[in-house]
Amino acid sequence: TKDPEVIKWRGKMEEIVSAYDCQFKLYDFRLKISEQGHLQLHFHLLTPRSYQHKLDCIHTEFTRQIKKSAPEVELIIEFIESYI
């Protein structure tokens, strides 16, 4: 996409994701507005097949990181386990 807002937010999330674990892959990124008017970042996160960390802990950490610069933003993450 060429939408500057999508590019901006995707870039921020890619930085957070790669700093956490370079094996993670972010894809299918999109922006939505919640019923309460908050910006929601929706994306899929591909994780290694045998990843040991709890997914809810990962979601909590990503939320903590993004809220440092944008407290109103909400994350909707669908975790996908790699088949390989």
Short mmCIF file of C-alpha atoms in Angstrom, two decimals:
data_model
loop_
_atom_site.label_atom_id
_atom_site.label_comp_id
_atom_site.label_asym_id
_atom_site.label_seq_id
_atom_site.Cartn_x
_atom_site.Cartn_y
_atom_site.Cartn_z
CA THR A 1 0.00 0.00 0.00
CA LYS A 2 1.03 3.59 -0.52
CA ASP A 3 -1.09 4.95 2.33
CA PRO A 4 1.31 6.99 4.52
CA GLU A 5 -0.58 6.08 7.72
CA VAL A 6 -0.29 2.35 7.02
CA ILE A 7 3.39 2.74 6.15
CA LYS A 8 4.04 4.69 9.37
CA TRP A 9 2.28 2.24 11.70
CA ARG A 10 3.56 -0.88 9.97
CA GLY A 11 7.10 0.49 10.26
CA LYS A 12 6.66 1.10 13.99
CA MET A 13 5.34 -2.42 14.55
CA GLU A 14 8.07 -3.99 12.42
CA GLU A 15 10.67 -2.26 14.61
CA ILE A 16 9.03 -3.56 17.79
CA VAL A 17 8.64 -7.09 16.40
CA SER A 18 12.20 -7.38 15.09
CA ALA A 19 13.65 -5.99 18.33
CA TYR A 20 11.74 -8.66 20.26
CA ASP A 21 12.70 -11.59 18.01
CA CYS A 22 14.14 -11.42 14.50
CA GLN A 23 12.55 -14.82 13.70
CA PHE A 24 9.06 -13.30 13.82
CA LYS A 25 7.43 -12.16 10.58
CA LEU A 26 4.68 -9.55 10.51
CA TYR A 27 2.23 -9.69 7.60
CA ASP A 28 -1.35 -8.90 6.52
CA PHE A 29 -1.12 -5.52 8.27
CA ARG A 30 -4.16 -3.23 8.29
CA LEU A 31 -5.58 -0.27 10.22
CA LYS A 32 -9.09 -0.03 11.61
CA ILE A 33 -10.99 2.31 13.91
CA SER A 34 -12.75 0.74 16.92
CA GLU A 35 -16.33 1.61 17.94
CA GLN A 36 -14.79 3.84 20.62
CA GLY A 37 -12.80 5.71 17.95
CA HIS A 38 -9.39 4.20 18.79
CA LEU A 39 -6.91 3.21 16.13
CA GLN A 40 -6.46 -0.57 15.91
CA LEU A 41 -3.44 -2.21 14.32
CA HIS A 42 -4.45 -5.64 12.99
CA PHE A 43 -1.81 -8.07 11.76
CA HIS A 44 -0.68 -11.67 11.59
CA LEU A 45 2.52 -12.66 13.32
CA LEU A 46 4.34 -15.75 12.09
CA THR A 47 6.25 -17.45 14.92
CA PRO A 48 8.71 -20.34 14.80
CA ARG A 49 7.13 -23.77 15.14
CA SER A 50 8.70 -24.62 18.49
CA TYR A 51 8.59 -21.16 20.04
CA GLN A 52 8.59 -21.43 23.84
CA HIS A 53 7.25 -18.06 25.02
CA LYS A 54 3.58 -17.57 25.84
CA LEU A 55 1.70 -15.68 23.17
CA ASP A 56 -0.23 -13.53 25.64
CA CYS A 57 3.10 -12.33 27.09
CA ILE A 58 4.26 -11.37 23.60
CA HIS A 59 1.01 -9.47 22.96
CA THR A 60 1.39 -7.66 26.30
CA GLU A 61 4.96 -6.63 25.52
CA PHE A 62 4.10 -5.38 22.02
CA THR A 63 1.18 -3.40 23.46
CA ARG A 64 3.44 -1.89 26.14
CA GLN A 65 5.97 -0.85 23.49
CA ILE A 66 3.49 0.77 21.07
CA LYS A 67 1.68 2.61 23.87
CA LYS A 68 4.91 4.42 24.79
CA SER A 69 4.44 6.57 21.70
CA ALA A 70 0.71 6.12 21.07
CA PRO A 71 -1.37 5.36 24.19
CA GLU A 72 -4.66 5.27 22.25
CA VAL A 73 -3.58 2.50 19.87
CA GLU A 74 -4.92 -1.04 20.27
CA LEU A 75 -3.28 -4.19 18.88
CA ILE A 76 -5.15 -7.10 17.36
CA ILE A 77 -2.63 -9.88 16.66
CA GLU A 78 -3.33 -13.25 15.12
CA PHE A 79 -0.44 -15.57 15.92
CA ILE A 80 0.37 -18.11 13.21
CA GLU A 81 2.77 -20.96 13.89
CA SER A 82 5.20 -21.74 11.10
CA TYR A 83 4.72 -25.10 9.39
CA ILE A 84 8.44 -25.46 8.76
#
